[in-house]
Amino acid sequence: MTASKLVVVSCLFLALLLVQVNSQGLKVGFYGKTCPKAEGIVRKVVFAAMKKAPTLGAPLLRMFFHDCFVRGCDGSVLLELKNKQDEKNATPNLSLRGFGIIDDSKAALEKVCPGIVSCSDVLALIARDAMVALEGPSWEVETGRRDGRVTNISEVNLPSPFDNITKLITDFGTLGLDEKDLVVLSGGHTIGMGHCPLMTNRLYNFTGRGDSDPSLDSEYAAKLRLKCKPTDTTTALEMDPGSFRTFDVSYFSLVAKRRGLFQSDAALLDNSKTRAHVFKLARTHGSTFFTDFGVSMVKMGRIGVLTGRAGEIRKSCRVPN
Ligand code: HEM
Ligand SMILES: *[C@@H]1O[C@H](CO)[C@@H](O)[C@H](O)[C@H]1NC(C)=O
Ligand SMILES: *[C@@H]1O[C@H](CO)[C@@H](O)[C@H](O)[C@H]1NC(C)=O
Ligand SMILES: *[C@@H]1O[C@H](CO)[C@@H](O)[C@H](O)[C@H]1NC(C)=O
Ligand SMILES: CC(=O)N[C@H]1CO[C@H](CO)[C@@H](O)[C@@H]1O
């Protein structure tokens, strides 16, 4: 083997090693030795907060999704810039809330083990604990993420409620999430609210002929027209009416009955693979939704993570050190 070949081969070996270290950087119980109380501390803060305000569960789940889909799960959604050109101020942030719970968790952690637990891990733990507080699924959260130092409003390119199935599958696929993950994670819409202007196009003049979206159940459309007038920008609708505070499988039966709120929910019926998953998950008895949700959340939590010596452990979740 010539010297240059040797260099190439050892570089390849090194690259492989790095990839492995990176994927092994996350693990369940990462803080077992360095901050054994970490998970308990976060859970206590979340349970106390949600006892007072159960509706916070939904935005807290959504916050982790928004963090992971922009620059990876690196806590960048929490950073604030003086000029407001941060992810928080991008349009889809409109209803992100619950930032105080992240600050409270982080403050409690810093008291016990300063400089050990990352804000990105706090987000991951809170998303799980908030679902447990709603009597939803539980899963083992991988930890060991480190925090990014960059946030940039122009990088926020989250899936849109107007997206079609091709776009959704591609965007999730780029991040390593398949059709099943897309369907299962969309099931997050079993809790929480969505605002009228993100769906009124489906109720009025959908194709310019004064019609509604043919993929929306017409009875349901009539009900929604009572709540959302064409110019209403403030009213919020329950995405899973009747049980928007309960993490259950009814989201999938709604979508199956063409009662998904957004075009992106309805779109799950437009592809044979995603449609099959919707119908399978819709079964109240024998649905695998809870276990599947945990599996897909862990997968989502691996997107673009910083581990090892990358990034930092922020002292305050709102500013880089
Ligand atoms: C498939 C792509 C997705 C799209 C296009 C989408 C879009 C949206 C939109 C437009 C809203 C309403 C925001 C508002 O009006 O205030 C919303 C709410 C929500 N989303 Fe998604 N979402 C997607 C995936 C997810 C995922 C992966 C999760 C988490 C696993 C999630 C969890 C939530 C939750 C919990 C809410 C309710 C928030 C609240 O009540 O404050 N979504 N989503
Ligand atoms: C933010 O991202 C945009 C688009 O990628 C880039 O042009 C711009 O320079 C970035 N801004 C900062 C402050 O890094
Ligand atoms: C889906 O949306 C993408 C991007 O918005 C668009 O380019 C494409 O033509 C759409 N596909 C269909 C089948 O409507
Ligand atoms: C519906 O859309 C068409 C085409 O954009 C427009 O000409 C018409 O005025 C709209 N009708 C209403 C009631 O807004
Ligand atoms: C809560 C919050 O920070 N909302 C901001 C979301 O982004 C828009 C701009 O797109 C701001 O106007 C809001 O203040």
PDB file of N, CA and C and ligand atoms in Angstrom, residues 162-168, ligand 3:
ATOM      1  N   PHE A 162     -50.234  23.875   4.732  1.00  0.00           N
ATOM      2  CA  PHE A 162     -50.749  23.831   3.362  1.00  0.00           C
ATOM      3  C   PHE A 162     -49.988  22.830   2.493  1.00  0.00           C
ATOM      4  N   ASP A 163     -49.016  22.146   3.058  1.00  0.00           N
ATOM      5  CA  ASP A 163     -48.193  21.216   2.279  1.00  0.00           C
ATOM      6  C   ASP A 163     -48.985  20.005   1.784  1.00  0.00           C
ATOM      7  N   ASN A 164     -48.583  19.515   0.609  1.00  0.00           N
ATOM      8  CA  ASN A 164     -49.178  18.272   0.107  1.00  0.00           C
ATOM      9  C   ASN A 164     -48.322  17.083   0.566  1.00  0.00           C
ATOM     10  N   ILE A 165     -48.805  15.899   0.297  1.00  0.00           N
ATOM     11  CA  ILE A 165     -48.148  14.707   0.838  1.00  0.00           C
ATOM     12  C   ILE A 165     -46.744  14.501   0.256  1.00  0.00           C
ATOM     13  N   THR A 166     -46.557  14.870  -1.010  1.00  0.00           N
ATOM     14  CA  THR A 166     -45.228  14.707  -1.621  1.00  0.00           C
ATOM     15  C   THR A 166     -44.209  15.540  -0.868  1.00  0.00           C
ATOM     16  N   LYS A 167     -44.578  16.780  -0.616  1.00  0.00           N
ATOM     17  CA  LYS A 167     -43.676  17.700   0.089  1.00  0.00           C
ATOM     18  C   LYS A 167     -43.407  17.193   1.516  1.00  0.00           C
ATOM     19  N   LEU A 168     -44.457  16.751   2.196  1.00  0.00           N
ATOM     20  CA  LEU A 168     -44.289  16.283   3.583  1.00  0.00           C
ATOM     21  C   LEU A 168     -43.354  15.074   3.641  1.00  0.00           C
TER      22      LEU A 168
HETATM   23  C1  LIG B   3     -46.790  19.496  -3.927  1.00  0.00           C
HETATM   24  O1  LIG B   3     -46.194  20.688  -3.464  1.00  0.00           O
HETATM   25  C2  LIG B   3     -44.998  21.007  -4.127  1.00  0.00           C
HETATM   26  C3  LIG B   3     -44.341  22.186  -3.396  1.00  0.00           C
HETATM   27  O2  LIG B   3     -45.264  23.025  -2.779  1.00  0.00           O
HETATM   28  C4  LIG B   3     -45.286  21.306  -5.586  1.00  0.00           C
HETATM   29  O3  LIG B   3     -44.098  21.646  -6.285  1.00  0.00           O
HETATM   30  C5  LIG B   3     -45.898  20.051  -6.210  1.00  0.00           C
HETATM   31  O4  LIG B   3     -46.285  20.320  -7.541  1.00  0.00           O
HETATM   32  C6  LIG B   3     -47.105  19.595  -5.400  1.00  0.00           C
HETATM   33  N1  LIG B   3     -47.512  18.285  -5.895  1.00  0.00           N
HETATM   34  C7  LIG B   3     -48.778  17.994  -6.176  1.00  0.00           C
HETATM   35  C8  LIG B   3     -49.034  16.604  -6.643  1.00  0.00           C
HETATM   36  O5  LIG B   3     -49.677  18.791  -6.056  1.00  0.00           O
END
